[in-house]
Amino acid sequence: MAEDDVFRALADPTRRRILDELADRGGQTLFELCARLVTKHGLSLSRQAVSQHLAVLETAGLVITRRQGRYKFHDLDTGPLQHIADRWLRPETPESTP
């Protein structure tokens, strides 16, 4: 996972909405995500389109998946975001102040 992948993934508003939905309720299937995107956001995307967005998010490390039987569940992983936040938002140390 590279930071460029994270920023590229976050650049798309549809992917940010998918992350919002996973933050609201983790462990969703593709079908559940598609239904929530339609009902809450009015986004009528094909399952294949949502699946492609999920693949980008997974490549960036923002979504992790787990299989249970024939179902695939998606969860948000905030680790890459925390890494970026720590990079720029860490508290100032006495050595770094002029």
PDB file of N, CA and C in Angstrom:
ATOM      1  N   MET A   1       0.832  -1.173   0.000  1.00  0.00           N
ATOM      2  CA  MET A   1       0.000   0.000   0.000  1.00  0.00           C
ATOM      3  C   MET A   1       0.881   1.242   0.000  1.00  0.00           C
ATOM      4  N   ALA A   2       0.702   2.086  -0.988  1.00  0.00           N
ATOM      5  CA  ALA A   2       1.426   3.346  -1.065  1.00  0.00           C
ATOM      6  C   ALA A   2       0.463   4.491  -0.764  1.00  0.00           C
ATOM      7  N   GLU A   3       1.009   5.568  -0.230  1.00  0.00           N
ATOM      8  CA  GLU A   3       0.162   6.724   0.060  1.00  0.00           C
ATOM      9  C   GLU A   3      -0.521   7.233  -1.195  1.00  0.00           C
ATOM     10  N   ASP A   4       0.152   7.155  -2.333  1.00  0.00           N
ATOM     11  CA  ASP A   4      -0.472   7.588  -3.589  1.00  0.00           C
ATOM     12  C   ASP A   4      -1.747   6.810  -3.866  1.00  0.00           C
ATOM     13  N   ASP A   5      -1.748   5.511  -3.559  1.00  0.00           N
ATOM     14  CA  ASP A   5      -2.948   4.686  -3.751  1.00  0.00           C
ATOM     15  C   ASP A   5      -4.082   5.171  -2.857  1.00  0.00           C
ATOM     16  N   VAL A   6      -3.759   5.559  -1.635  1.00  0.00           N
ATOM     17  CA  VAL A   6      -4.777   6.046  -0.696  1.00  0.00           C
ATOM     18  C   VAL A   6      -5.377   7.346  -1.217  1.00  0.00           C
ATOM     19  N   PHE A   7      -4.531   8.284  -1.612  1.00  0.00           N
ATOM     20  CA  PHE A   7      -5.044   9.558  -2.116  1.00  0.00           C
ATOM     21  C   PHE A   7      -5.852   9.363  -3.398  1.00  0.00           C
ATOM     22  N   ARG A   8      -5.410   8.493  -4.273  1.00  0.00           N
ATOM     23  CA  ARG A   8      -6.134   8.208  -5.516  1.00  0.00           C
ATOM     24  C   ARG A   8      -7.506   7.611  -5.202  1.00  0.00           C
ATOM     25  N   ALA A   9      -7.544   6.721  -4.232  1.00  0.00           N
ATOM     26  CA  ALA A   9      -8.809   6.098  -3.844  1.00  0.00           C
ATOM     27  C   ALA A   9      -9.765   7.123  -3.239  1.00  0.00           C
ATOM     28  N   LEU A  10      -9.238   8.020  -2.440  1.00  0.00           N
ATOM     29  CA  LEU A  10     -10.072   9.023  -1.780  1.00  0.00           C
ATOM     30  C   LEU A  10     -10.515  10.149  -2.712  1.00  0.00           C
ATOM     31  N   ALA A  11      -9.887  10.264  -3.867  1.00  0.00           N
ATOM     32  CA  ALA A  11     -10.211  11.353  -4.794  1.00  0.00           C
ATOM     33  C   ALA A  11     -11.599  11.209  -5.407  1.00  0.00           C
ATOM     34  N   ASP A  12     -12.132  10.006  -5.427  1.00  0.00           N
ATOM     35  CA  ASP A  12     -13.428   9.769  -6.064  1.00  0.00           C
ATOM     36  C   ASP A  12     -14.558   9.881  -5.041  1.00  0.00           C
ATOM     37  N   PRO A  13     -15.572  10.716  -5.313  1.00  0.00           N
ATOM     38  CA  PRO A  13     -16.661  10.887  -4.339  1.00  0.00           C
ATOM     39  C   PRO A  13     -17.475   9.610  -4.097  1.00  0.00           C
ATOM     40  N   THR A  14     -17.607   8.768  -5.086  1.00  0.00           N
ATOM     41  CA  THR A  14     -18.332   7.503  -4.893  1.00  0.00           C
ATOM     42  C   THR A  14     -17.596   6.612  -3.912  1.00  0.00           C
ATOM     43  N   ARG A  15     -16.284   6.547  -4.031  1.00  0.00           N
ATOM     44  CA  ARG A  15     -15.508   5.722  -3.098  1.00  0.00           C
ATOM     45  C   ARG A  15     -15.571   6.290  -1.681  1.00  0.00           C
ATOM     46  N   ARG A  16     -15.622   7.614  -1.566  1.00  0.00           N
ATOM     47  CA  ARG A  16     -15.756   8.205  -0.231  1.00  0.00           C
ATOM     48  C   ARG A  16     -17.108   7.851   0.375  1.00  0.00           C
ATOM     49  N   ARG A  17     -18.140   7.793  -0.443  1.00  0.00           N
ATOM     50  CA  ARG A  17     -19.461   7.390   0.067  1.00  0.00           C
ATOM     51  C   ARG A  17     -19.459   5.920   0.494  1.00  0.00           C
ATOM     52  N   ILE A  18     -18.771   5.096  -0.264  1.00  0.00           N
ATOM     53  CA  ILE A  18     -18.657   3.686   0.124  1.00  0.00           C
ATOM     54  C   ILE A  18     -17.962   3.579   1.476  1.00  0.00           C
ATOM     55  N   LEU A  19     -16.887   4.347   1.661  1.00  0.00           N
ATOM     56  CA  LEU A  19     -16.194   4.341   2.952  1.00  0.00           C
ATOM     57  C   LEU A  19     -17.098   4.854   4.065  1.00  0.00           C
ATOM     58  N   ASP A  20     -17.902   5.882   3.773  1.00  0.00           N
ATOM     59  CA  ASP A  20     -18.863   6.384   4.764  1.00  0.00           C
ATOM     60  C   ASP A  20     -19.818   5.280   5.195  1.00  0.00           C
ATOM     61  N   GLU A  21     -20.300   4.521   4.224  1.00  0.00           N
ATOM     62  CA  GLU A  21     -21.234   3.437   4.535  1.00  0.00           C
ATOM     63  C   GLU A  21     -20.562   2.347   5.364  1.00  0.00           C
ATOM     64  N   LEU A  22     -19.312   2.044   5.047  1.00  0.00           N
ATOM     65  CA  LEU A  22     -18.597   1.029   5.827  1.00  0.00           C
ATOM     66  C   LEU A  22     -18.242   1.537   7.220  1.00  0.00           C
ATOM     67  N   ALA A  23     -18.011   2.837   7.350  1.00  0.00           N
ATOM     68  CA  ALA A  23     -17.756   3.412   8.670  1.00  0.00           C
ATOM     69  C   ALA A  23     -19.033   3.370   9.511  1.00  0.00           C
ATOM     70  N   ASP A  24     -20.171   3.579   8.849  1.00  0.00           N
ATOM     71  CA  ASP A  24     -21.457   3.557   9.532  1.00  0.00           C
ATOM     72  C   ASP A  24     -21.828   2.145   9.979  1.00  0.00           C
ATOM     73  N   ARG A  25     -21.541   1.175   9.105  1.00  0.00           N
ATOM     74  CA  ARG A  25     -21.857  -0.223   9.413  1.00  0.00           C
ATOM     75  C   ARG A  25     -20.910  -1.134   8.661  1.00  0.00           C
ATOM     76  N   GLY A  26     -19.998  -1.745   9.362  1.00  0.00           N
ATOM     77  CA  GLY A  26     -19.028  -2.636   8.742  1.00  0.00           C
ATOM     78  C   GLY A  26     -19.621  -4.000   8.443  1.00  0.00           C
ATOM     79  N   GLY A  27     -18.852  -4.799   7.740  1.00  0.00           N
ATOM     80  CA  GLY A  27     -19.259  -6.163   7.458  1.00  0.00           C
ATOM     81  C   GLY A  27     -20.382  -6.280   6.456  1.00  0.00           C
ATOM     82  N   GLN A  28     -20.405  -5.403   5.470  1.00  0.00           N
ATOM     83  CA  GLN A  28     -21.472  -5.431   4.475  1.00  0.00           C
ATOM     84  C   GLN A  28     -21.049  -6.218   3.241  1.00  0.00           C
ATOM     85  N   THR A  29     -22.035  -6.845   2.622  1.00  0.00           N
ATOM     86  CA  THR A  29     -21.808  -7.526   1.353  1.00  0.00           C
ATOM     87  C   THR A  29     -21.937  -6.510   0.232  1.00  0.00           C
ATOM     88  N   LEU A  30     -21.551  -6.915  -0.955  1.00  0.00           N
ATOM     89  CA  LEU A  30     -21.687  -6.062  -2.134  1.00  0.00           C
ATOM     90  C   LEU A  30     -23.146  -5.673  -2.332  1.00  0.00           C
ATOM     91  N   PHE A  31     -24.055  -6.621  -2.191  1.00  0.00           N
ATOM     92  CA  PHE A  31     -25.475  -6.348  -2.355  1.00  0.00           C
ATOM     93  C   PHE A  31     -25.956  -5.290  -1.359  1.00  0.00           C
ATOM     94  N   GLU A  32     -25.547  -5.430  -0.099  1.00  0.00           N
ATOM     95  CA  GLU A  32     -25.950  -4.456   0.925  1.00  0.00           C
ATOM     96  C   GLU A  32     -25.404  -3.068   0.619  1.00  0.00           C
ATOM     97  N   LEU A  33     -24.151  -3.000   0.204  1.00  0.00           N
ATOM     98  CA  LEU A  33     -23.564  -1.699  -0.144  1.00  0.00           C
ATOM     99  C   LEU A  33     -24.314  -1.041  -1.298  1.00  0.00           C
ATOM    100  N   CYS A  34     -24.613  -1.811  -2.328  1.00  0.00           N
ATOM    101  CA  CYS A  34     -25.352  -1.266  -3.477  1.00  0.00           C
ATOM    102  C   CYS A  34     -26.704  -0.721  -3.031  1.00  0.00           C
ATOM    103  N   ALA A  35     -27.402  -1.469  -2.178  1.00  0.00           N
ATOM    104  CA  ALA A  35     -28.711  -1.035  -1.702  1.00  0.00           C
ATOM    105  C   ALA A  35     -28.619   0.251  -0.888  1.00  0.00           C
ATOM    106  N   ARG A  36     -27.621   0.340  -0.032  1.00  0.00           N
ATOM    107  CA  ARG A  36     -27.459   1.549   0.792  1.00  0.00           C
ATOM    108  C   ARG A  36     -27.063   2.753  -0.050  1.00  0.00           C
ATOM    109  N   LEU A  37     -26.244   2.546  -1.079  1.00  0.00           N
ATOM    110  CA  LEU A  37     -25.856   3.662  -1.949  1.00  0.00           C
ATOM    111  C   LEU A  37     -27.061   4.206  -2.707  1.00  0.00           C
ATOM    112  N   VAL A  38     -27.974   3.330  -3.081  1.00  0.00           N
ATOM    113  CA  VAL A  38     -29.183   3.781  -3.783  1.00  0.00           C
ATOM    114  C   VAL A  38     -30.122   4.491  -2.822  1.00  0.00           C
ATOM    115  N   THR A  39     -30.410   3.868  -1.687  1.00  0.00           N
ATOM    116  CA  THR A  39     -31.415   4.423  -0.782  1.00  0.00           C
ATOM    117  C   THR A  39     -30.943   5.687  -0.067  1.00  0.00           C
ATOM    118  N   LYS A  40     -29.703   5.729   0.360  1.00  0.00           N
ATOM    119  CA  LYS A  40     -29.219   6.878   1.133  1.00  0.00           C
ATOM    120  C   LYS A  40     -28.632   7.998   0.278  1.00  0.00           C
ATOM    121  N   HIS A  41     -28.076   7.640  -0.886  1.00  0.00           N
ATOM    122  CA  HIS A  41     -27.359   8.642  -1.675  1.00  0.00           C
ATOM    123  C   HIS A  41     -27.910   8.809  -3.085  1.00  0.00           C
ATOM    124  N   GLY A  42     -28.860   7.995  -3.463  1.00  0.00           N
ATOM    125  CA  GLY A  42     -29.421   8.087  -4.811  1.00  0.00           C
ATOM    126  C   GLY A  42     -28.451   7.668  -5.903  1.00  0.00           C
ATOM    127  N   LEU A  43     -27.429   6.903  -5.539  1.00  0.00           N
ATOM    128  CA  LEU A  43     -26.448   6.450  -6.522  1.00  0.00           C
ATOM    129  C   LEU A  43     -26.879   5.103  -7.094  1.00  0.00           C
ATOM    130  N   SER A  44     -27.296   5.117  -8.315  1.00  0.00           N
ATOM    131  CA  SER A  44     -27.731   3.885  -8.965  1.00  0.00           C
ATOM    132  C   SER A  44     -26.566   3.333  -9.787  1.00  0.00           C
ATOM    133  N   LEU A  45     -25.725   2.572  -9.124  1.00  0.00           N
ATOM    134  CA  LEU A  45     -24.557   1.986  -9.774  1.00  0.00           C
ATOM    135  C   LEU A  45     -24.768   0.486  -9.926  1.00  0.00           C
ATOM    136  N   SER A  46     -24.203  -0.082 -10.968  1.00  0.00           N
ATOM    137  CA  SER A  46     -24.262  -1.529 -11.124  1.00  0.00           C
ATOM    138  C   SER A  46     -23.402  -2.183 -10.046  1.00  0.00           C
ATOM    139  N   ARG A  47     -23.700  -3.440  -9.772  1.00  0.00           N
ATOM    140  CA  ARG A  47     -22.877  -4.162  -8.799  1.00  0.00           C
ATOM    141  C   ARG A  47     -21.431  -4.245  -9.274  1.00  0.00           C
ATOM    142  N   GLN A  48     -21.242  -4.360 -10.588  1.00  0.00           N
ATOM    143  CA  GLN A  48     -19.879  -4.417 -11.119  1.00  0.00           C
ATOM    144  C   GLN A  48     -19.137  -3.104 -10.868  1.00  0.00           C
ATOM    145  N   ALA A  49     -19.818  -1.977 -11.022  1.00  0.00           N
ATOM    146  CA  ALA A  49     -19.181  -0.674 -10.778  1.00  0.00           C
ATOM    147  C   ALA A  49     -18.779  -0.544  -9.313  1.00  0.00           C
ATOM    148  N   VAL A  50     -19.670  -0.930  -8.406  1.00  0.00           N
ATOM    149  CA  VAL A  50     -19.346  -0.861  -6.976  1.00  0.00           C
ATOM    150  C   VAL A  50     -18.207  -1.819  -6.656  1.00  0.00           C
ATOM    151  N   SER A  51     -18.223  -2.978  -7.269  1.00  0.00           N
ATOM    152  CA  SER A  51     -17.151  -3.952  -7.069  1.00  0.00           C
ATOM    153  C   SER A  51     -15.800  -3.393  -7.516  1.00  0.00           C
ATOM    154  N   GLN A  52     -15.790  -2.678  -8.620  1.00  0.00           N
ATOM    155  CA  GLN A  52     -14.549  -2.063  -9.097  1.00  0.00           C
ATOM    156  C   GLN A  52     -14.067  -0.989  -8.130  1.00  0.00           C
ATOM    157  N   HIS A  53     -14.993  -0.190  -7.594  1.00  0.00           N
ATOM    158  CA  HIS A  53     -14.616   0.806  -6.590  1.00  0.00           C
ATOM    159  C   HIS A  53     -14.052   0.129  -5.348  1.00  0.00           C
ATOM    160  N   LEU A  54     -14.673  -0.959  -4.931  1.00  0.00           N
ATOM    161  CA  LEU A  54     -14.179  -1.692  -3.764  1.00  0.00           C
ATOM    162  C   LEU A  54     -12.778  -2.251  -4.008  1.00  0.00           C
ATOM    163  N   ALA A  55     -12.502  -2.680  -5.228  1.00  0.00           N
ATOM    164  CA  ALA A  55     -11.172  -3.197  -5.560  1.00  0.00           C
ATOM    165  C   ALA A  55     -10.116  -2.110  -5.415  1.00  0.00           C
ATOM    166  N   VAL A  56     -10.436  -0.894  -5.837  1.00  0.00           N
ATOM    167  CA  VAL A  56      -9.496   0.230  -5.691  1.00  0.00           C
ATOM    168  C   VAL A  56      -9.263   0.511  -4.206  1.00  0.00           C
ATOM    169  N   LEU A  57     -10.343   0.512  -3.431  1.00  0.00           N
ATOM    170  CA  LEU A  57     -10.220   0.763  -1.994  1.00  0.00           C
ATOM    171  C   LEU A  57      -9.432  -0.340  -1.291  1.00  0.00           C
ATOM    172  N   GLU A  58      -9.620  -1.570  -1.742  1.00  0.00           N
ATOM    173  CA  GLU A  58      -8.877  -2.690  -1.158  1.00  0.00           C
ATOM    174  C   GLU A  58      -7.392  -2.597  -1.506  1.00  0.00           C
ATOM    175  N   THR A  59      -7.082  -2.228  -2.736  1.00  0.00           N
ATOM    176  CA  THR A  59      -5.687  -2.060  -3.149  1.00  0.00           C
ATOM    177  C   THR A  59      -5.000  -0.981  -2.318  1.00  0.00           C
ATOM    178  N   ALA A  60      -5.755   0.065  -1.984  1.00  0.00           N
ATOM    179  CA  ALA A  60      -5.208   1.155  -1.172  1.00  0.00           C
ATOM    180  C   ALA A  60      -5.115   0.781   0.301  1.00  0.00           C
ATOM    181  N   GLY A  61      -5.664  -0.365   0.680  1.00  0.00           N
ATOM    182  CA  GLY A  61      -5.616  -0.798   2.069  1.00  0.00           C
ATOM    183  C   GLY A  61      -6.723  -0.216   2.926  1.00  0.00           C
ATOM    184  N   LEU A  62      -7.699   0.444   2.312  1.00  0.00           N
ATOM    185  CA  LEU A  62      -8.772   1.084   3.067  1.00  0.00           C
ATOM    186  C   LEU A  62      -9.943   0.149   3.341  1.00  0.00           C
ATOM    187  N   VAL A  63     -10.024  -0.932   2.600  1.00  0.00           N
ATOM    188  CA  VAL A  63     -11.083  -1.918   2.793  1.00  0.00           C
ATOM    189  C   VAL A  63     -10.442  -3.294   2.908  1.00  0.00           C
ATOM    190  N   ILE A  64     -10.889  -4.038   3.887  1.00  0.00           N
ATOM    191  CA  ILE A  64     -10.459  -5.426   4.020  1.00  0.00           C
ATOM    192  C   ILE A  64     -11.687  -6.310   3.822  1.00  0.00           C
ATOM    193  N   THR A  65     -11.456  -7.497   3.310  1.00  0.00           N
ATOM    194  CA  THR A  65     -12.569  -8.399   3.052  1.00  0.00           C
ATOM    195  C   THR A  65     -12.352  -9.713   3.776  1.00  0.00           C
ATOM    196  N   ARG A  66     -13.447 -10.373   4.032  1.00  0.00           N
ATOM    197  CA  ARG A  66     -13.394 -11.709   4.612  1.00  0.00           C
ATOM    198  C   ARG A  66     -14.523 -12.518   3.994  1.00  0.00           C
ATOM    199  N   ARG A  67     -14.223 -13.761   3.748  1.00  0.00           N
ATOM    200  CA  ARG A  67     -15.219 -14.664   3.156  1.00  0.00           C
ATOM    201  C   ARG A  67     -15.807 -15.548   4.243  1.00  0.00           C
ATOM    202  N   GLN A  68     -17.102 -15.736   4.125  1.00  0.00           N
ATOM    203  CA  GLN A  68     -17.803 -16.628   5.034  1.00  0.00           C
ATOM    204  C   GLN A  68     -18.820 -17.385   4.180  1.00  0.00           C
ATOM    205  N   GLY A  69     -18.487 -18.624   3.895  1.00  0.00           N
ATOM    206  CA  GLY A  69     -19.325 -19.383   2.970  1.00  0.00           C
ATOM    207  C   GLY A  69     -19.252 -18.767   1.585  1.00  0.00           C
ATOM    208  N   ARG A  70     -20.387 -18.499   1.019  1.00  0.00           N
ATOM    209  CA  ARG A  70     -20.393 -17.888  -0.314  1.00  0.00           C
ATOM    210  C   ARG A  70     -20.477 -16.368  -0.269  1.00  0.00           C
ATOM    211  N   TYR A  71     -20.445 -15.799   0.926  1.00  0.00           N
ATOM    212  CA  TYR A  71     -20.544 -14.356   1.078  1.00  0.00           C
ATOM    213  C   TYR A  71     -19.175 -13.734   1.302  1.00  0.00           C
ATOM    214  N   LYS A  72     -19.036 -12.515   0.795  1.00  0.00           N
ATOM    215  CA  LYS A  72     -17.809 -11.743   0.984  1.00  0.00           C
ATOM    216  C   LYS A  72     -18.203 -10.459   1.715  1.00  0.00           C
ATOM    217  N   PHE A  73     -17.619 -10.255   2.873  1.00  0.00           N
ATOM    218  CA  PHE A  73     -17.937  -9.098   3.700  1.00  0.00           C
ATOM    219  C   PHE A  73     -16.822  -8.065   3.609  1.00  0.00           C
ATOM    220  N   HIS A  74     -17.205  -6.794   3.615  1.00  0.00           N
ATOM    221  CA  HIS A  74     -16.262  -5.683   3.476  1.00  0.00           C
ATOM    222  C   HIS A  74     -16.264  -4.852   4.760  1.00  0.00           C
ATOM    223  N   ASP A  75     -15.067  -4.491   5.201  1.00  0.00           N
ATOM    224  CA  ASP A  75     -14.898  -3.663   6.392  1.00  0.00           C
ATOM    225  C   ASP A  75     -13.907  -2.543   6.104  1.00  0.00           C
ATOM    226  N   LEU A  76     -14.111  -1.433   6.784  1.00  0.00           N
ATOM    227  CA  LEU A  76     -13.211  -0.286   6.680  1.00  0.00           C
ATOM    228  C   LEU A  76     -11.959  -0.556   7.499  1.00  0.00           C
ATOM    229  N   ASP A  77     -10.809  -0.218   6.945  1.00  0.00           N
ATOM    230  CA  ASP A  77      -9.541  -0.273   7.668  1.00  0.00           C
ATOM    231  C   ASP A  77      -8.985   1.146   7.702  1.00  0.00           C
ATOM    232  N   THR A  78      -8.957   1.755   8.866  1.00  0.00           N
ATOM    233  CA  THR A  78      -8.519   3.143   8.985  1.00  0.00           C
ATOM    234  C   THR A  78      -7.011   3.287   9.148  1.00  0.00           C
ATOM    235  N   GLY A  79      -6.293   2.177   9.153  1.00  0.00           N
ATOM    236  CA  GLY A  79      -4.838   2.217   9.327  1.00  0.00           C
ATOM    237  C   GLY A  79      -4.118   3.146   8.362  1.00  0.00           C
ATOM    238  N   PRO A  80      -4.392   3.058   7.047  1.00  0.00           N
ATOM    239  CA  PRO A  80      -3.710   3.955   6.118  1.00  0.00           C
ATOM    240  C   PRO A  80      -4.038   5.436   6.372  1.00  0.00           C
ATOM    241  N   LEU A  81      -5.254   5.714   6.797  1.00  0.00           N
ATOM    242  CA  LEU A  81      -5.627   7.100   7.102  1.00  0.00           C
ATOM    243  C   LEU A  81      -4.911   7.576   8.357  1.00  0.00           C
ATOM    244  N   GLN A  82      -4.802   6.687   9.340  1.00  0.00           N
ATOM    245  CA  GLN A  82      -4.098   7.035  10.576  1.00  0.00           C
ATOM    246  C   GLN A  82      -2.629   7.322  10.291  1.00  0.00           C
ATOM    247  N   HIS A  83      -2.038   6.530   9.411  1.00  0.00           N
ATOM    248  CA  HIS A  83      -0.635   6.743   9.041  1.00  0.00           C
ATOM    249  C   HIS A  83      -0.452   8.132   8.430  1.00  0.00           C
ATOM    250  N   ILE A  84      -1.352   8.534   7.549  1.00  0.00           N
ATOM    251  CA  ILE A  84      -1.264   9.850   6.914  1.00  0.00           C
ATOM    252  C   ILE A  84      -1.498  10.948   7.948  1.00  0.00           C
ATOM    253  N   ALA A  85      -2.502  10.768   8.803  1.00  0.00           N
ATOM    254  CA  ALA A  85      -2.788  11.770   9.836  1.00  0.00           C
ATOM    255  C   ALA A  85      -1.603  11.923  10.787  1.00  0.00           C
ATOM    256  N   ASP A  86      -1.008  10.806  11.179  1.00  0.00           N
ATOM    257  CA  ASP A  86       0.149  10.877  12.072  1.00  0.00           C
ATOM    258  C   ASP A  86       1.308  11.617  11.421  1.00  0.00           C
ATOM    259  N   ARG A  87       1.414  11.464  10.123  1.00  0.00           N
ATOM    260  CA  ARG A  87       2.517  12.107   9.398  1.00  0.00           C
ATOM    261  C   ARG A  87       2.440  13.626   9.513  1.00  0.00           C
ATOM    262  N   TRP A  88       1.237  14.191   9.387  1.00  0.00           N
ATOM    263  CA  TRP A  88       1.110  15.647   9.359  1.00  0.00           C
ATOM    264  C   TRP A  88       0.495  16.254  10.611  1.00  0.00           C
ATOM    265  N   LEU A  89      -0.176  15.458  11.401  1.00  0.00           N
ATOM    266  CA  LEU A  89      -0.900  16.017  12.526  1.00  0.00           C
ATOM    267  C   LEU A  89      -0.337  15.615  13.879  1.00  0.00           C
ATOM    268  N   ARG A  90       0.843  15.051  13.865  1.00  0.00           N
ATOM    269  CA  ARG A  90       1.426  14.660  15.157  1.00  0.00           C
ATOM    270  C   ARG A  90       1.710  15.928  15.971  1.00  0.00           C
ATOM    271  N   PRO A  91       1.625  15.820  17.284  1.00  0.00           N
ATOM    272  CA  PRO A  91       1.858  16.998  18.123  1.00  0.00           C
ATOM    273  C   PRO A  91       3.307  17.481  17.994  1.00  0.00           C
ATOM    274  N   GLU A  92       3.444  18.774  18.106  1.00  0.00           N
ATOM    275  CA  GLU A  92       4.794  19.347  18.026  1.00  0.00           C
ATOM    276  C   GLU A  92       5.609  18.910  19.231  1.00  0.00           C
ATOM    277  N   THR A  93       6.850  18.632  18.972  1.00  0.00           N
ATOM    278  CA  THR A  93       7.764  18.294  20.061  1.00  0.00           C
ATOM    279  C   THR A  93       8.634  19.516  20.330  1.00  0.00           C
ATOM    280  N   PRO A  94       9.166  19.628  21.513  1.00  0.00           N
ATOM    281  CA  PRO A  94       9.998  20.802  21.831  1.00  0.00           C
ATOM    282  C   PRO A  94      11.179  20.961  20.879  1.00  0.00           C
ATOM    283  N   GLU A  95      11.713  19.866  20.357  1.00  0.00           N
ATOM    284  CA  GLU A  95      12.865  19.968  19.450  1.00  0.00           C
ATOM    285  C   GLU A  95      12.480  20.579  18.104  1.00  0.00           C
ATOM    286  N   SER A  96      11.205  20.477  17.711  1.00  0.00           N
ATOM    287  CA  SER A  96      10.812  20.961  16.389  1.00  0.00           C
ATOM    288  C   SER A  96      10.366  22.415  16.387  1.00  0.00           C
ATOM    289  N   THR A  97      10.199  23.032  17.570  1.00  0.00           N
ATOM    290  CA  THR A  97       9.791  24.428  17.615  1.00  0.00           C
ATOM    291  C   THR A  97      11.031  25.317  17.560  1.00  0.00           C
ATOM    292  N   PRO A  98      10.906  26.435  16.848  1.00  0.00           N
ATOM    293  CA  PRO A  98      12.087  27.334  16.748  1.00  0.00           C
ATOM    294  C   PRO A  98      12.421  28.058  18.007  1.00  0.00           C
TER     295      PRO A  98
END
